[in-house]
Amino acid sequence: LYNGAQLVVIGNSFKPAALLSSPLASCISGKTITFSLDSNPTTGVTGNYPLSGATASTNSSGQATGAAVSTTSPTTWKEGVYTITANFAGSALCVPTSTTATLTVGSTGDAAYGGGWYTLSGSGRINFGFTVRKTDNTCTANCTYKGQFVLINNGKWQLKGPLSSYVKVGTGTGASSGTGTLNWWNSALNNGFGGWALAANGVNFTINFYDSGLSGKSSTDAFGINIQYTPVPPQPSTLPNSTPQVLKGGNIVVK
C-alpha cells in the first residue's frame, strides 16, 4: 500500500513510502521497496523511471519510507500528474507485489491542483491527482485552460486524460472537465495476475473539488468525479462517481 506523499509543489521535496503486509512475519521486516514514476519528471519521456535514492527497507511493521526526493535535482521537474509505483521484488517464501498511486507535481502558477486519496462505499480506495492552469497567464477574461488528470480506483478503474476547463465556483470551490482514456482491471490477464484493459477512449468526465485552506488532520478538502460511461460486463458494474468526498490523505489548492 503506497502511503507516502501524493502532492508536492515544484521547489520542494517529498518522501515516498509504502506499507508491506503478509501473513508471514518473515515477509514483512527488512524487505527492500523501490519507488518509480511512469515518466522522467525532468524530460517528460515516458517509461519506468526509478526515483533517485528512493529505495527503502521495511521495519518490523512493514513500513518503508524513502529518502527525501527533491523536485529541483538534477534539474527542475515538470508540473503534472505521475503514476508512482512501490515495488517489492519478492524473496524466498515471499511473493513479489506492487501498488500504484498518483503523484501531483504542482507549481505556483496553477489555477488549481490536488492529489490524494479517499474511500467510497462500493468502490474502495481511490487515488487521484490533477493540475489545471491558464493557457495564457496574462489572460484576465474569457481565459482558456489546460491541465492533466489521473484517477486510480485500485482493482477496478483507471482514468487518465487532459483537462480543458476550469471554473472557480466560490471560495475554495472549483470544477474542471476533460476527456480521457478509461481502463478497467481485468483479473484474467497476465496468467491470472490481472492487468488494465481498455474500456473506451474519448470518455468525458467532470471533477469537483474543495479547498478548506487547512492541511493535515484538520483539513476537510474534498474531491468528486462524474465519469460519463456505462460499464459493459465483465467490467465492474459501477463507476467511482460521487459528490465531493473528504480526503483521507493529500491536499487540494484552489486559487
Short mmCIF file of C-alpha atoms in Angstrom, two decimals:
data_model
loop_
_atom_site.label_atom_id
_atom_site.label_comp_id
_atom_site.label_asym_id
_atom_site.label_seq_id
_atom_site.Cartn_x
_atom_site.Cartn_y
_atom_site.Cartn_z
CA LEU A 1 0.00 0.00 0.00
CA TYR A 2 1.52 3.34 -1.04
CA ASN A 3 1.21 5.79 1.85
CA GLY A 4 3.77 8.46 1.02
CA ALA A 5 3.33 11.98 -0.31
CA GLN A 6 0.91 12.37 -3.22
CA LEU A 7 1.33 16.11 -3.83
CA VAL A 8 4.43 18.28 -4.00
CA VAL A 9 5.00 21.83 -5.23
CA ILE A 10 7.97 22.39 -7.53
CA GLY A 11 10.92 23.56 -5.46
CA ASN A 12 10.11 21.32 -2.52
CA SER A 13 10.99 17.74 -1.59
CA PHE A 14 8.78 14.77 -0.80
CA LYS A 15 9.16 11.31 0.70
CA PRO A 16 7.71 8.20 -0.97
CA ALA A 17 6.56 5.48 1.43
CA ALA A 18 4.75 2.16 1.42
CA LEU A 19 3.36 -0.43 3.81
CA LEU A 20 4.06 -4.11 3.11
CA SER A 21 1.71 -6.71 4.57
CA SER A 22 1.81 -10.51 4.77
CA PRO A 23 0.53 -13.34 6.98
CA LEU A 24 4.20 -14.29 7.46
CA ALA A 25 6.24 -12.03 9.76
CA SER A 26 9.38 -13.04 7.86
CA CYS A 27 7.90 -11.43 4.72
CA ILE A 28 7.34 -8.05 6.40
CA SER A 29 10.55 -6.96 8.11
CA GLY A 30 13.78 -5.99 6.37
CA LYS A 31 12.40 -6.12 2.82
CA THR A 32 13.51 -3.73 0.07
CA ILE A 33 10.92 -1.45 -1.53
CA THR A 34 11.73 0.56 -4.67
CA PHE A 35 9.81 3.55 -5.98
CA SER A 36 9.44 4.69 -9.59
CA LEU A 37 7.41 7.04 -11.84
CA ASP A 38 5.76 6.38 -15.19
CA SER A 39 7.88 9.06 -16.90
CA ASN A 40 11.04 11.08 -16.38
CA PRO A 41 9.84 14.18 -14.45
CA THR A 42 12.54 16.43 -15.91
CA THR A 43 12.27 15.44 -19.60
CA GLY A 44 8.73 14.07 -19.87
CA VAL A 45 9.92 10.87 -21.58
CA THR A 46 7.54 8.02 -20.69
CA GLY A 47 8.75 4.73 -19.24
CA ASN A 48 9.75 3.31 -15.89
CA TYR A 49 11.80 5.99 -14.11
CA PRO A 50 13.41 4.91 -10.80
CA LEU A 51 13.39 7.71 -8.22
CA SER A 52 16.94 8.63 -7.26
CA GLY A 53 17.70 7.39 -3.78
CA ALA A 54 14.11 6.25 -3.21
CA THR A 55 14.84 2.71 -2.09
CA ALA A 56 13.92 1.80 1.46
CA SER A 57 13.81 -1.19 3.80
CA THR A 58 10.73 -2.12 5.78
CA ASN A 59 10.71 -2.03 9.58
CA SER A 60 9.16 -4.68 11.82
CA SER A 61 5.69 -3.33 10.94
CA GLY A 62 6.31 -3.44 7.19
CA GLN A 63 6.65 0.33 6.82
CA ALA A 64 9.26 1.62 4.36
CA THR A 65 9.97 5.34 3.91
CA GLY A 66 12.33 6.53 1.21
CA ALA A 67 14.80 9.40 1.41
CA ALA A 68 13.61 12.89 0.51
CA VAL A 69 13.35 13.41 -3.25
CA SER A 70 13.98 16.95 -4.49
CA THR A 71 11.93 18.37 -7.39
CA THR A 72 14.86 20.62 -8.37
CA SER A 73 17.53 17.94 -8.71
CA PRO A 74 19.24 17.35 -11.07
CA THR A 75 17.06 19.86 -12.95
CA THR A 76 13.62 21.30 -12.24
CA TRP A 77 10.74 18.86 -12.56
CA LYS A 78 7.83 19.40 -14.95
CA GLU A 79 4.43 20.03 -13.37
CA GLY A 80 1.80 17.36 -13.97
CA VAL A 81 0.40 14.13 -12.61
CA TYR A 82 2.53 11.00 -12.47
CA THR A 83 1.81 7.40 -11.58
CA ILE A 84 4.10 6.35 -8.74
CA THR A 85 4.76 2.65 -8.15
CA ALA A 86 6.03 0.97 -4.99
CA ASN A 87 7.51 -2.45 -5.75
CA PHE A 88 8.72 -5.45 -3.74
CA ALA A 89 10.63 -7.88 -5.95
CA GLY A 90 9.97 -10.88 -3.71
CA SER A 91 12.28 -13.25 -1.88
CA ALA A 92 12.33 -16.82 -0.58
CA LEU A 93 8.76 -17.77 0.50
CA CYS A 94 7.62 -14.18 -0.16
CA VAL A 95 5.77 -13.43 -3.39
CA PRO A 96 6.52 -10.18 -5.29
CA THR A 97 3.97 -7.40 -5.09
CA SER A 98 3.49 -3.79 -6.19
CA THR A 99 0.96 -0.99 -5.93
CA THR A 100 0.37 2.29 -7.75
CA ALA A 101 -0.86 5.73 -6.73
CA THR A 102 -0.75 9.26 -8.10
CA LEU A 103 1.87 11.95 -7.54
CA THR A 104 0.82 15.50 -8.39
CA VAL A 105 3.59 18.00 -9.08
CA GLY A 106 2.07 21.48 -8.90
CA SER A 107 3.51 24.94 -9.48
CA THR A 108 2.81 28.42 -8.17
CA GLY A 109 1.18 29.30 -11.49
CA ASP A 110 -1.53 26.63 -11.36
CA ALA A 111 -5.12 27.81 -11.01
CA ALA A 112 -5.83 24.65 -9.02
CA TYR A 113 -4.07 21.40 -8.22
CA GLY A 114 -4.53 18.47 -5.91
CA GLY A 115 -3.64 14.91 -5.10
CA GLY A 116 -4.52 12.32 -2.53
CA TRP A 117 -6.93 9.53 -1.71
CA TYR A 118 -10.30 8.76 -0.20
CA THR A 119 -12.60 5.77 0.10
CA LEU A 120 -16.04 5.35 -1.43
CA SER A 121 -18.64 2.76 -0.50
CA GLY A 122 -18.77 0.10 -3.21
CA SER A 123 -15.56 1.33 -4.85
CA GLY A 124 -12.92 1.19 -2.12
CA ARG A 125 -9.74 3.25 -2.24
CA ILE A 126 -9.47 5.96 -4.89
CA ASN A 127 -6.24 7.81 -5.69
CA PHE A 128 -6.37 10.96 -7.82
CA GLY A 129 -4.21 13.83 -9.00
CA PHE A 130 -4.78 16.92 -11.15
CA THR A 131 -3.30 20.26 -12.21
CA VAL A 132 -5.05 22.98 -14.23
CA ARG A 133 -3.78 26.42 -15.29
CA LYS A 134 -4.42 29.24 -17.76
CA THR A 135 -3.19 28.63 -21.29
CA ASP A 136 -2.03 32.26 -21.24
CA ASN A 137 -1.05 33.50 -17.77
CA THR A 138 -1.63 37.13 -18.83
CA CYS A 139 -5.29 36.48 -19.66
CA THR A 140 -7.86 38.29 -17.45
CA ALA A 141 -11.18 37.50 -19.17
CA ASN A 142 -12.65 34.59 -21.17
CA CYS A 143 -9.49 32.59 -20.50
CA THR A 144 -8.78 29.09 -21.72
CA TYR A 145 -7.29 26.40 -19.51
CA LYS A 146 -5.24 23.23 -19.77
CA GLY A 147 -4.27 20.53 -17.31
CA GLN A 148 -3.79 16.87 -16.52
CA PHE A 149 -5.80 14.34 -14.54
CA VAL A 150 -5.27 10.77 -13.31
CA LEU A 151 -7.57 8.58 -11.19
CA ILE A 152 -6.74 5.07 -9.95
CA ASN A 153 -9.51 3.02 -8.36
CA ASN A 154 -7.37 0.01 -7.43
CA GLY A 155 -8.66 -3.26 -8.85
CA LYS A 156 -11.49 -1.54 -10.73
CA TRP A 157 -10.93 1.57 -12.86
CA GLN A 158 -8.21 3.85 -14.15
CA LEU A 159 -8.85 7.17 -15.92
CA LYS A 160 -6.24 9.44 -17.47
CA GLY A 161 -6.63 12.50 -19.68
CA PRO A 162 -6.20 16.24 -20.19
CA LEU A 163 -8.35 18.89 -18.52
CA SER A 164 -9.64 21.66 -20.77
CA SER A 165 -11.71 23.91 -18.49
CA TYR A 166 -11.70 25.47 -15.03
CA VAL A 167 -14.32 27.35 -13.07
CA LYS A 168 -13.89 28.78 -9.60
CA VAL A 169 -17.41 28.34 -8.25
CA GLY A 170 -16.76 30.09 -4.93
CA THR A 171 -14.17 30.49 -2.20
CA GLY A 172 -12.09 27.34 -2.27
CA THR A 173 -14.50 25.58 -4.62
CA GLY A 174 -13.72 24.69 -8.23
CA ALA A 175 -14.65 22.43 -11.12
CA SER A 176 -12.94 21.22 -14.27
CA SER A 177 -13.72 18.89 -17.16
CA GLY A 178 -11.86 16.82 -19.70
CA THR A 179 -11.81 13.82 -21.99
CA GLY A 180 -9.66 10.80 -21.26
CA THR A 181 -8.89 7.10 -21.60
CA LEU A 182 -10.76 4.75 -19.27
CA ASN A 183 -9.32 1.34 -18.37
CA TRP A 184 -10.75 -1.45 -16.23
CA TRP A 185 -8.98 -4.11 -14.18
CA ASN A 186 -9.24 -7.50 -15.90
CA SER A 187 -8.17 -10.17 -13.40
CA ALA A 188 -7.91 -12.78 -16.19
CA LEU A 189 -4.96 -11.06 -17.88
CA ASN A 190 -1.28 -11.93 -17.35
CA ASN A 191 -1.94 -15.57 -16.45
CA GLY A 192 -4.38 -14.65 -13.73
CA PHE A 193 -2.30 -11.89 -12.15
CA GLY A 194 -4.54 -9.27 -13.74
CA GLY A 195 -3.93 -6.12 -15.77
CA TRP A 196 -5.51 -2.97 -17.14
CA ALA A 197 -7.74 -3.39 -20.21
CA LEU A 198 -9.14 -0.60 -22.37
CA ALA A 199 -12.78 0.28 -21.71
CA ALA A 200 -13.02 3.29 -24.02
CA ASN A 201 -11.18 6.30 -25.42
CA GLY A 202 -12.72 9.77 -25.52
CA VAL A 203 -14.60 9.42 -22.23
CA ASN A 204 -15.92 12.75 -20.90
CA PHE A 205 -15.62 13.49 -17.20
CA THR A 206 -16.08 16.35 -14.74
CA ILE A 207 -14.31 16.84 -11.42
CA ASN A 208 -15.45 18.99 -8.49
CA PHE A 209 -13.20 19.90 -5.59
CA TYR A 210 -12.98 21.93 -2.42
CA ASP A 211 -10.02 23.52 -0.66
CA SER A 212 -10.62 24.12 3.05
CA GLY A 213 -7.39 26.08 3.39
CA LEU A 214 -6.26 23.69 6.10
CA SER A 215 -3.88 20.74 6.00
CA GLY A 216 -3.31 17.55 7.95
CA LYS A 217 -5.99 16.04 10.19
CA SER A 218 -7.90 19.33 10.40
CA SER A 219 -8.35 19.53 6.61
CA THR A 220 -11.75 18.95 5.03
CA ASP A 221 -10.52 19.15 1.42
CA ALA A 222 -12.84 17.13 -0.79
CA PHE A 223 -12.96 15.66 -4.31
CA GLY A 224 -15.66 14.16 -6.50
CA ILE A 225 -15.97 12.96 -10.09
CA ASN A 226 -18.58 12.15 -12.71
CA ILE A 227 -17.38 9.80 -15.47
CA GLN A 228 -19.79 9.62 -18.40
CA TYR A 229 -19.59 5.94 -19.30
CA THR A 230 -21.84 2.89 -18.98
CA PRO A 231 -19.94 -0.24 -17.84
CA VAL A 232 -20.23 -3.36 -20.01
CA PRO A 233 -19.90 -6.86 -18.47
CA PRO A 234 -17.48 -8.27 -17.39
CA GLN A 235 -16.32 -4.79 -16.37
CA PRO A 236 -17.03 -3.64 -12.78
CA SER A 237 -20.73 -2.79 -12.61
CA THR A 238 -20.34 0.70 -11.12
CA LEU A 239 -18.04 3.66 -11.60
CA PRO A 240 -16.46 5.63 -8.72
CA ASN A 241 -18.77 8.60 -9.35
CA SER A 242 -19.78 10.69 -6.34
CA THR A 243 -20.19 14.14 -4.87
CA PRO A 244 -17.01 15.56 -3.29
CA GLN A 245 -15.68 13.23 -0.58
CA VAL A 246 -13.40 14.40 2.25
CA LEU A 247 -9.84 13.22 1.64
CA LYS A 248 -8.13 10.77 3.96
CA GLY A 249 -4.75 11.88 2.68
CA GLY A 250 -3.40 14.56 0.38
CA ASN A 251 -4.29 18.17 -0.31
CA ILE A 252 -6.17 20.42 -2.76
CA VAL A 253 -5.25 24.01 -3.62
CA VAL A 254 -7.73 26.38 -5.30
CA LYS A 255 -6.50 29.86 -6.24
#
